[in-house]
mmCIF file of C-alpha atoms in Angstrom:
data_model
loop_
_atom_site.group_PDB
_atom_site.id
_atom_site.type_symbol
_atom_site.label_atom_id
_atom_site.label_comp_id
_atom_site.label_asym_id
_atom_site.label_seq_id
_atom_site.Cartn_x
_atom_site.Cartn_y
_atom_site.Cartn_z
ATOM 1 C CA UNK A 19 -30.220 108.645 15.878
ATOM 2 C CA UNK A 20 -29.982 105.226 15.010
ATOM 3 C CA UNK A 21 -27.718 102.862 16.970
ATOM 4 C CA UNK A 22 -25.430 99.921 14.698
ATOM 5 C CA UNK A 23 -25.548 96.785 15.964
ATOM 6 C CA UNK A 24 -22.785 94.356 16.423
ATOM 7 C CA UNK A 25 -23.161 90.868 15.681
ATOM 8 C CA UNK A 26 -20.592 88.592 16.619
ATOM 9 C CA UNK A 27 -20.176 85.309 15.230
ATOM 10 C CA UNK A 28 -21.420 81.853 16.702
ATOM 11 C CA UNK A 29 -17.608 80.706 15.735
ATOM 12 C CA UNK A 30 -16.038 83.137 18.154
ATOM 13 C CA UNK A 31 -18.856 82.472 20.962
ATOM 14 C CA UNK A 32 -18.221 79.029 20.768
ATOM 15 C CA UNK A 33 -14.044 79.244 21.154
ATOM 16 C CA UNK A 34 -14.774 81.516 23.967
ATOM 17 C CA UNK A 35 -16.989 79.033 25.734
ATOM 18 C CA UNK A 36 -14.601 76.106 24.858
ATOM 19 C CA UNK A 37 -11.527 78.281 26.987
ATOM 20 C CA UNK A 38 -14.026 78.977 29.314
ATOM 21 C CA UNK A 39 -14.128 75.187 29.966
ATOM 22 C CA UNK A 40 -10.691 73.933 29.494
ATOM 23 C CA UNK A 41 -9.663 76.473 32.292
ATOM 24 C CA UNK A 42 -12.604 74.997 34.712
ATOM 25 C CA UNK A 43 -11.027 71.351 33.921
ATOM 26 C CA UNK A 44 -7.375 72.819 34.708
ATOM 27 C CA UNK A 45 -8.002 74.490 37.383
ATOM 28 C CA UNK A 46 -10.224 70.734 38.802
ATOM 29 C CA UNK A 47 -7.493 68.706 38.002
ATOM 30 C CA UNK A 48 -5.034 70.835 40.470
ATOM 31 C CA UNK A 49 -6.328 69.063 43.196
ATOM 32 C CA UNK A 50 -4.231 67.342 44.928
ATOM 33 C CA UNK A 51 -1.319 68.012 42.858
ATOM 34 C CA UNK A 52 1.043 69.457 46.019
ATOM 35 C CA UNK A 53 4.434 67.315 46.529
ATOM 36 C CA UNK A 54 3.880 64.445 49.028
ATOM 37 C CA UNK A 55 6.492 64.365 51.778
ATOM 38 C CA UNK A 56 8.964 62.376 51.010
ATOM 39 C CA UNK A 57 8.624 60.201 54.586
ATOM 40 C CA UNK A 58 5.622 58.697 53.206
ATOM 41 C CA UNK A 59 7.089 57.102 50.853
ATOM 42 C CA UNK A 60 7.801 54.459 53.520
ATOM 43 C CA UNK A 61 4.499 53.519 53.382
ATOM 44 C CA UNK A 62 4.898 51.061 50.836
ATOM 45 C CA UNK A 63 1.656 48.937 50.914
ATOM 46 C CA UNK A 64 -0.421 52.204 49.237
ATOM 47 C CA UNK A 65 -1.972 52.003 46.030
ATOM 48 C CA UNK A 66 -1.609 55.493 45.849
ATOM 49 C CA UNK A 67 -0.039 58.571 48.368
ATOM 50 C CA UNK A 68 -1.484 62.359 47.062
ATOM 51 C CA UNK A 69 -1.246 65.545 48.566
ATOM 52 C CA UNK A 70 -3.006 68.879 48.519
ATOM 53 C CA UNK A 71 -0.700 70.513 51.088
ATOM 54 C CA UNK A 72 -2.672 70.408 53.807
ATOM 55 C CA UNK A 73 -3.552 66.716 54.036
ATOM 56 C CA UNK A 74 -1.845 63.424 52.164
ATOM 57 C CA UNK A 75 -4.282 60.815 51.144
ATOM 58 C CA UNK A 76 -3.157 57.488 51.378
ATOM 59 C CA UNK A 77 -5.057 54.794 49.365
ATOM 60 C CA UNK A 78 -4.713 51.075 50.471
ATOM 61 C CA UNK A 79 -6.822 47.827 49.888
ATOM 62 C CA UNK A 80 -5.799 46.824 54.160
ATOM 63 C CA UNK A 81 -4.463 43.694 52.942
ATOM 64 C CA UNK A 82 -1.297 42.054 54.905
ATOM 65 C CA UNK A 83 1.593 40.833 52.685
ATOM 66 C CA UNK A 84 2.188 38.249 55.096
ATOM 67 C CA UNK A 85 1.249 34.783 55.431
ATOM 68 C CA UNK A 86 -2.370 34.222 57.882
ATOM 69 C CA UNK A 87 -4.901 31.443 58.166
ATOM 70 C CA UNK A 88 -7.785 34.210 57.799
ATOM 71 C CA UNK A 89 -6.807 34.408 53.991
ATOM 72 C CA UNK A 90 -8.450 31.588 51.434
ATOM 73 C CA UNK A 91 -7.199 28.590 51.682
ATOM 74 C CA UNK A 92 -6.648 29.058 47.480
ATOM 75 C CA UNK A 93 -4.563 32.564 48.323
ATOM 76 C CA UNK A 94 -1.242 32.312 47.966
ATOM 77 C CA UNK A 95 -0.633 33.964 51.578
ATOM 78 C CA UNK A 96 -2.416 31.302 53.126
ATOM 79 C CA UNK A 97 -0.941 29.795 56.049
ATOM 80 C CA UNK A 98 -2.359 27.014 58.056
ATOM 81 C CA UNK A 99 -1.387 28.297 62.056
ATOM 82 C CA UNK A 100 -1.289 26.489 65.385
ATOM 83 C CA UNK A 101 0.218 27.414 68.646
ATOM 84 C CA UNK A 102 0.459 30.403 70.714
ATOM 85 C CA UNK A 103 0.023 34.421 70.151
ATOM 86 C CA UNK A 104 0.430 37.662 71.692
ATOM 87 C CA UNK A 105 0.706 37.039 75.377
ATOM 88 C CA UNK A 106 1.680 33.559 75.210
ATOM 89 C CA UNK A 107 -1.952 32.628 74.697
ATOM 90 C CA UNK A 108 -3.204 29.736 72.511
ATOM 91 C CA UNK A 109 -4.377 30.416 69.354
ATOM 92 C CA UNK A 110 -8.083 30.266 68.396
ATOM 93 C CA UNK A 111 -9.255 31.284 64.725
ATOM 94 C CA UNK A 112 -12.035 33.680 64.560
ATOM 95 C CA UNK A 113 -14.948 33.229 62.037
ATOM 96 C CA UNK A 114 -13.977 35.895 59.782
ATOM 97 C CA UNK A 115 -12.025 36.214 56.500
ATOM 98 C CA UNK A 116 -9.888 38.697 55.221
ATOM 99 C CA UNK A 117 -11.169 41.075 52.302
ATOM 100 C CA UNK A 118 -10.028 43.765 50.301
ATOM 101 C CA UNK A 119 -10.806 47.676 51.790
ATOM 102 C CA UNK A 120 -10.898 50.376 49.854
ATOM 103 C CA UNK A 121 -9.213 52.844 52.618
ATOM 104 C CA UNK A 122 -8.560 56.544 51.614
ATOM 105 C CA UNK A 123 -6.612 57.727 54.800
ATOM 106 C CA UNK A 124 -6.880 61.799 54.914
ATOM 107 C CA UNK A 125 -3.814 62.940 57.297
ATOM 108 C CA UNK A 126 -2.757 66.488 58.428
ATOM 109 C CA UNK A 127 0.737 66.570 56.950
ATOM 110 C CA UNK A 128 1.720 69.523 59.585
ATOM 111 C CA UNK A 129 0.041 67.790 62.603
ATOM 112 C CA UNK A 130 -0.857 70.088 65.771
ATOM 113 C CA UNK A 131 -1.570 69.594 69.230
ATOM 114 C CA UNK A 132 -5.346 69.298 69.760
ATOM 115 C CA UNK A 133 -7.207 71.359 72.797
ATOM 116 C CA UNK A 134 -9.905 68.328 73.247
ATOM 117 C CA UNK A 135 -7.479 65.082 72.419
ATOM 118 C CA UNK A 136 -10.688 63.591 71.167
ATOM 119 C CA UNK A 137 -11.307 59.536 71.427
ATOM 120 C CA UNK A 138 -10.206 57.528 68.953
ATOM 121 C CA UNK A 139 -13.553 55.396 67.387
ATOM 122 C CA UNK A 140 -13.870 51.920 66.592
ATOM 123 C CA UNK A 141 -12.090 51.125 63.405
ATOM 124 C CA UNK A 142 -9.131 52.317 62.096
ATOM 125 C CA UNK A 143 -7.403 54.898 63.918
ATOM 126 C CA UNK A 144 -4.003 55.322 61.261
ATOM 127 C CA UNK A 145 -2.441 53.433 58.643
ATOM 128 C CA UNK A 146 0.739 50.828 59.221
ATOM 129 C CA UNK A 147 3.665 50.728 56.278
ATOM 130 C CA UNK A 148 2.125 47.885 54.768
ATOM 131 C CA UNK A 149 -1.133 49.535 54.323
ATOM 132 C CA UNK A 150 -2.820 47.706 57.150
ATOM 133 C CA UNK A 151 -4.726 50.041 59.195
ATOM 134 C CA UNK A 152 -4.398 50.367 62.999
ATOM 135 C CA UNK A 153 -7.144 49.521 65.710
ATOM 136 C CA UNK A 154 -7.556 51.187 68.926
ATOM 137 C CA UNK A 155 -7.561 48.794 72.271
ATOM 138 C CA UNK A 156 -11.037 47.714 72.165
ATOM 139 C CA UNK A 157 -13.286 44.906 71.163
ATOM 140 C CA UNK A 158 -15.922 46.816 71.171
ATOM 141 C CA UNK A 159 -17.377 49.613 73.355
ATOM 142 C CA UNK A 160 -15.488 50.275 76.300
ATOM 143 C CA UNK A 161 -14.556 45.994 76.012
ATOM 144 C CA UNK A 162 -11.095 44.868 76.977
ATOM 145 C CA UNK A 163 -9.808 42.856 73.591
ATOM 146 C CA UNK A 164 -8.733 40.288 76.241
ATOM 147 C CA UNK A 165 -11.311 37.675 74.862
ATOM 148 C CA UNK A 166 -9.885 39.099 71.176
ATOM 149 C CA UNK A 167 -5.986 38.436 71.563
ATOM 150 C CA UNK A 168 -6.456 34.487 71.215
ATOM 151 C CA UNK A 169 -8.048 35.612 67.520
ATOM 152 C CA UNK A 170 -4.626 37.774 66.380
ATOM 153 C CA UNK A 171 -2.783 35.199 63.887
ATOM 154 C CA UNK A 172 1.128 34.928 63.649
ATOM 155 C CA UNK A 173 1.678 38.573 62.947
ATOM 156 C CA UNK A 174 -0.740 39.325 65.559
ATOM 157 C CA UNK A 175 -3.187 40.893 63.378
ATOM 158 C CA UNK A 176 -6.728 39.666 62.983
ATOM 159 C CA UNK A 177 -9.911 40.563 60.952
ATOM 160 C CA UNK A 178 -13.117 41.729 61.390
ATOM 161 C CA UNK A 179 -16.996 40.457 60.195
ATOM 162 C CA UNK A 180 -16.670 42.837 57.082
ATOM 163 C CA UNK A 181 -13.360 41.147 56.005
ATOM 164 C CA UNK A 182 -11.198 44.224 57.662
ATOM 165 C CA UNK A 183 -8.031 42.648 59.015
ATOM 166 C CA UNK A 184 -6.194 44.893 61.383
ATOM 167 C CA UNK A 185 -3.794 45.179 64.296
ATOM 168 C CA UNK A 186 -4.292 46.505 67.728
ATOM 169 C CA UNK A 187 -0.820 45.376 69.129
ATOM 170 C CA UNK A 188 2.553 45.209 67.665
ATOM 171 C CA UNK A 189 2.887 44.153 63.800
ATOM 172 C CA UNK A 190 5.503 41.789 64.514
ATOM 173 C CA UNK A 191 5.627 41.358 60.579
ATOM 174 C CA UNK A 192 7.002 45.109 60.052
ATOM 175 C CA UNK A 193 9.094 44.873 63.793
ATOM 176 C CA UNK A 194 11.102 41.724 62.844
ATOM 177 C CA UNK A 195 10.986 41.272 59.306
ATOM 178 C CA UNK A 196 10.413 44.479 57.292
ATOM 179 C CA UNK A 197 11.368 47.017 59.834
ATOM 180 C CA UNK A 198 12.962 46.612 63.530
ATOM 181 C CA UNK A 199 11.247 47.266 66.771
ATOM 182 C CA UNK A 200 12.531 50.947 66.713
ATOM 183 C CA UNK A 201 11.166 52.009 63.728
ATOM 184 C CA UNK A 202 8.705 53.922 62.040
ATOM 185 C CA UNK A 203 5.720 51.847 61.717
ATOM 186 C CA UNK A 204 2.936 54.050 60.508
ATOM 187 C CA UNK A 205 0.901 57.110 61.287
ATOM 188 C CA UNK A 206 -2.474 57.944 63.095
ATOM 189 C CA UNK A 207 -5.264 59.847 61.436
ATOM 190 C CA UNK A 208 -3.513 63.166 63.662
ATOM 191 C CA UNK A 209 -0.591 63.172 61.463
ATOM 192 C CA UNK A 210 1.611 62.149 64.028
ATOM 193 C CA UNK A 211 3.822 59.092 63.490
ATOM 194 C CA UNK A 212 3.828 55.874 65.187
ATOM 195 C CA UNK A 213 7.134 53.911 66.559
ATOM 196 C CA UNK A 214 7.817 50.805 67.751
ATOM 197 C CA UNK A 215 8.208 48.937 71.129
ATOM 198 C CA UNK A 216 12.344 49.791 71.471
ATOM 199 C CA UNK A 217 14.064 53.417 71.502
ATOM 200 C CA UNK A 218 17.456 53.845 71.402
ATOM 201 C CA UNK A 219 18.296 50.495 72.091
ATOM 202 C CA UNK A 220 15.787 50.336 74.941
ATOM 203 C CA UNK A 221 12.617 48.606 75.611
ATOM 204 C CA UNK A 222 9.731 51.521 75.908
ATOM 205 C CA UNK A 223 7.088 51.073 78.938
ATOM 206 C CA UNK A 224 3.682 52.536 79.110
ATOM 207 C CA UNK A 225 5.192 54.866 82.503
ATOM 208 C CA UNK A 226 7.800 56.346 80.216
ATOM 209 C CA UNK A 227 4.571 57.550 77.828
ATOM 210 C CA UNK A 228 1.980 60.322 78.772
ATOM 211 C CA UNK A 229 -2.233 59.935 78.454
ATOM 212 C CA UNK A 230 -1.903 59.472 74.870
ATOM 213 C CA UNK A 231 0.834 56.765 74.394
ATOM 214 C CA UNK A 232 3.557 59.030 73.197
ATOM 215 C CA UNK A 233 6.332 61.844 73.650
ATOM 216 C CA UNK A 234 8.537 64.211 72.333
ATOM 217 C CA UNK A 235 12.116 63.607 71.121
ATOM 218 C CA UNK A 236 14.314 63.142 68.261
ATOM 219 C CA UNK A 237 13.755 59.942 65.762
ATOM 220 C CA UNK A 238 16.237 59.105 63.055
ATOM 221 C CA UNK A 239 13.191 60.465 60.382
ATOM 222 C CA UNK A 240 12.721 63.509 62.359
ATOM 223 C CA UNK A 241 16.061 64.866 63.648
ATOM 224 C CA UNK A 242 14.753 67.954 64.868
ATOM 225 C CA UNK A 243 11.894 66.236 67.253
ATOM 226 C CA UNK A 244 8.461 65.557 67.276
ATOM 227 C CA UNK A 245 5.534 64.273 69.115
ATOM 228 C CA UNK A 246 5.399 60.827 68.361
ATOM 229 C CA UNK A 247 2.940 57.454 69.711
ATOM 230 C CA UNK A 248 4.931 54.135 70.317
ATOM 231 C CA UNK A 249 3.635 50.885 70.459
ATOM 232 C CA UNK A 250 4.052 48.654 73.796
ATOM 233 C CA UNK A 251 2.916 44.858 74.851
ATOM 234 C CA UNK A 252 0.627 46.092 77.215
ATOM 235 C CA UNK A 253 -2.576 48.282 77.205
ATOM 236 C CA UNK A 254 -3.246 50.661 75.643
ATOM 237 C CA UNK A 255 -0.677 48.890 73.016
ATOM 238 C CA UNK A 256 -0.916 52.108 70.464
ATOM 239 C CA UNK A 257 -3.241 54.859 71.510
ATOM 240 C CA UNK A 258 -4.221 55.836 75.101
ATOM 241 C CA UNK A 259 -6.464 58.298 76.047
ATOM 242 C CA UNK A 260 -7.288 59.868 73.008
ATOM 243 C CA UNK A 261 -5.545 61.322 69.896
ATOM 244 C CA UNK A 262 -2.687 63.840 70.969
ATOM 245 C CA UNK A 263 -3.690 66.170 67.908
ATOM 246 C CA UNK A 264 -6.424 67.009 65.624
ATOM 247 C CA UNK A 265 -7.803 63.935 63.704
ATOM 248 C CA UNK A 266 -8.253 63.731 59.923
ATOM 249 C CA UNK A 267 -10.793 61.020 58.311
ATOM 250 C CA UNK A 268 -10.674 57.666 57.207
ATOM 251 C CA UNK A 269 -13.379 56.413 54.599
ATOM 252 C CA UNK A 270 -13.755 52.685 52.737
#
């Protein structure tokens, strides 16, 4: 018995293989697509804020809008600066010059209590409102940043040889000028969200903090509580022993 054989067109092959494509390129461009939460729109210094519901990626260039003598003299945010810094100390310029980043910040937007509160590395450690990333409290391995705090500029901030300016201590430009020194001021790369030096009208001290430079209790952005780090004028300034949960990554 002889079989008939059906020949289908090279039209209707090639339609099928065109949908075949257009739903790979959908279903690509559904990345993150997932609604942002709407408390990071505070961060206002990002070039962009994505989510795809399990992290929010926060793209920033690192630079300060505020005035500092580490930007070019021919920038319009540079300020010539004399006088004294964070402790009181006199201010000495460091070599370096500030330079655009190109962060991507990848955050745990439900952030959990780690089991192994691992170290925070050298570099950033979380992002600041202004899109300014935040340093841990060394100069280097295991080094005090006492010889570093003459560097930090009006807004105590400072940057590094690759052009990376950054704060380890207060942001006194988001505490007194954009912000107040009770407010949100950023987030580490756990998810969980950094405060400033006051709460509820009170000055916070490192012995009111556990291991990790934070606690647990009600902000005006999170009514219902949550683990949160606040920054202080002595060490560890932001970050103590570790982050409290489970990191994300930071890349440039």
């Amino acid at each position: 018995m002889m079989r008939k054989l059906f020949i289908i067109p090279i039209s209707l092959i090639a339609i099928f293989l065109i949908g075949f494509s257009c739903k790979k390129e959908a279903s690509a461009s559904s990345t993150n697509t997932a609604t942002v939460p709407s408390i990071y729109s505070k961060i206002y210094g990002a070039s962009s804020i994505t989510s795809d519901g399990t992290y929010v990626y926060i793209k920033t260039s690192g630079l300060p809008d505020h005035k500092s003598p580490y930007y070019a003299t021919s920038n319009s945010l540079y300020e010539n600066f004399t006088g004294t810094t964070f402790g009181g100390n006199t201010f000495k310029k460091n070599p370096n010059s500030i330079s655009s980043q190109n962060y991507t910040f990848k955050i745990p937007i439900n952030p959990q209590v780690s089991s192994n509160h691992a170290a925070t590395p050298l570099g950033a450690i979380g992002v600041s409102l202004n899109g300014v990333p935040f340093f841990n409290q060394y100069a280097g391995p295991n080094q005090p940043l006492t010889n570093e705090i003459v560097s930090f500029d009006q807004y105590y901030g400072h940057p590094q040889m690759s052009g990376q300016y950054h704060y380890h201590v207060e942001p006194i430009y988001l505490t007194t000028i954009k912000a107040t020194k009770s407010a949100l001021l950023g987030f580490l790369l756990d998810g969980f969200p950094v405060y400033g030096p006051e709460e509820n009208g009170a000055k916070v001290s490192n012995s009111s903090l556990d291991a990790y430079h934070g606690h647990t209790t009600v902000t005006a952005d999170y009514p219902n509580g949550i683990y949160h780090y606040h920054i202080t004028d002595a060490d560890p300034y932001i970050n103590g022993s570790g982050f409290y949960g489970t990191a994300g990554t930071v890349s440039n």
